[in-house]
Short mmCIF file of C-alpha atoms in Angstrom, two decimals:
data_model
loop_
_atom_site.label_atom_id
_atom_site.label_comp_id
_atom_site.label_asym_id
_atom_site.label_seq_id
_atom_site.Cartn_x
_atom_site.Cartn_y
_atom_site.Cartn_z
CA UNK F 1 77.06 78.81 96.51
CA UNK F 2 80.35 79.01 95.32
CA UNK F 3 78.52 82.00 93.94
CA UNK F 4 79.23 83.43 96.89
CA UNK F 5 82.86 82.23 97.52
CA UNK F 6 84.17 84.34 93.74
CA UNK F 7 82.19 87.09 94.08
CA UNK F 8 82.47 90.35 95.66
CA UNK F 9 85.86 92.13 97.51
CA UNK F 10 87.39 89.65 100.60
CA UNK F 11 89.88 90.83 102.75
CA UNK F 12 92.15 87.66 102.95
CA UNK F 13 92.40 88.02 99.16
CA UNK F 14 93.40 91.60 99.56
CA UNK F 15 96.27 89.77 101.76
CA UNK F 16 97.27 87.14 99.03
CA UNK F 17 97.49 89.55 96.49
CA UNK F 18 99.78 91.97 97.97
CA UNK F 19 102.57 89.34 99.07
CA UNK F 20 102.06 87.56 96.01
CA UNK F 21 101.75 90.69 92.72
CA UNK F 22 103.30 94.13 92.76
CA UNK F 23 101.35 96.52 92.99
CA UNK F 24 101.60 97.58 89.08
CA UNK F 25 101.62 94.55 87.63
CA UNK F 26 100.42 94.43 84.36
CA UNK F 27 97.00 92.13 84.12
CA UNK F 28 99.01 89.38 81.87
CA UNK F 29 101.71 89.68 84.55
CA UNK F 30 99.68 89.33 87.40
CA UNK F 31 97.51 86.75 86.22
CA UNK F 32 100.55 84.89 85.80
CA UNK F 33 102.09 85.61 89.28
CA UNK F 34 98.89 84.08 90.76
CA UNK F 35 98.21 81.16 89.19
CA UNK F 36 102.20 80.19 89.73
CA UNK F 37 101.79 81.23 93.13
CA UNK F 38 98.64 78.58 93.48
CA UNK F 39 100.30 75.96 91.16
CA UNK F 40 103.08 76.57 94.06
CA UNK F 41 101.42 76.98 97.49
CA UNK F 42 98.71 73.89 97.22
CA UNK F 43 98.10 70.19 96.81
CA UNK F 44 95.18 68.60 95.36
CA UNK F 45 93.09 66.09 97.52
CA UNK F 46 92.50 64.04 94.14
CA UNK F 47 88.60 64.69 95.11
CA UNK F 48 87.39 65.91 91.77
CA UNK F 49 83.71 66.63 91.03
CA UNK F 50 81.95 70.58 90.58
CA UNK F 51 80.99 71.21 94.20
CA UNK F 52 83.34 72.96 96.93
CA UNK F 53 83.24 71.23 100.68
CA UNK F 54 85.76 74.20 102.77
CA UNK F 55 85.44 77.69 102.06
CA UNK F 56 87.96 79.52 99.73
CA UNK F 57 89.31 80.58 103.05
CA UNK F 58 89.92 77.25 104.94
CA UNK F 59 92.02 75.84 101.82
CA UNK F 60 94.13 78.92 101.95
CA UNK F 61 94.84 78.24 105.62
CA UNK F 62 94.92 74.31 104.82
CA UNK F 63 97.02 74.95 101.61
CA UNK F 64 95.43 72.28 99.71
CA UNK F 65 91.65 71.07 98.44
CA UNK F 66 89.90 69.76 95.70
CA UNK F 67 90.15 70.41 92.00
CA UNK F 68 86.93 72.05 92.07
CA UNK F 69 87.89 74.23 95.12
CA UNK F 70 91.66 75.51 94.30
CA UNK F 71 89.95 76.13 90.78
CA UNK F 72 87.17 78.40 92.87
CA UNK F 73 90.48 80.15 94.28
CA UNK F 74 92.56 81.00 91.42
CA UNK F 75 89.48 82.73 90.09
CA UNK F 76 88.68 84.41 93.09
CA UNK F 77 91.88 86.18 93.09
CA UNK F 78 91.56 87.05 88.86
CA UNK F 79 88.61 89.06 90.26
CA UNK F 80 89.71 90.30 93.44
CA UNK F 81 92.39 91.93 90.67
CA UNK F 82 90.03 92.64 88.25
CA UNK F 83 91.10 90.58 85.31
#
């Protein structure tokens, strides 16, 4: 269930955001930095589909994931930042 992957607060996402985004950055600047970080830090496995195979925490550890996993990671980080 991908809903639980993107809902609520998570410590691992907060740790990432502290490293990627300045604390007082605007929403636009934060969104841009988060997007750039996901784009430059992860590789796609090439697997397509709408379901995820790995948890987002595993995707972060492996630095790779399917299109669905990487998109959900981006959404989770944006939601963690309340964007």
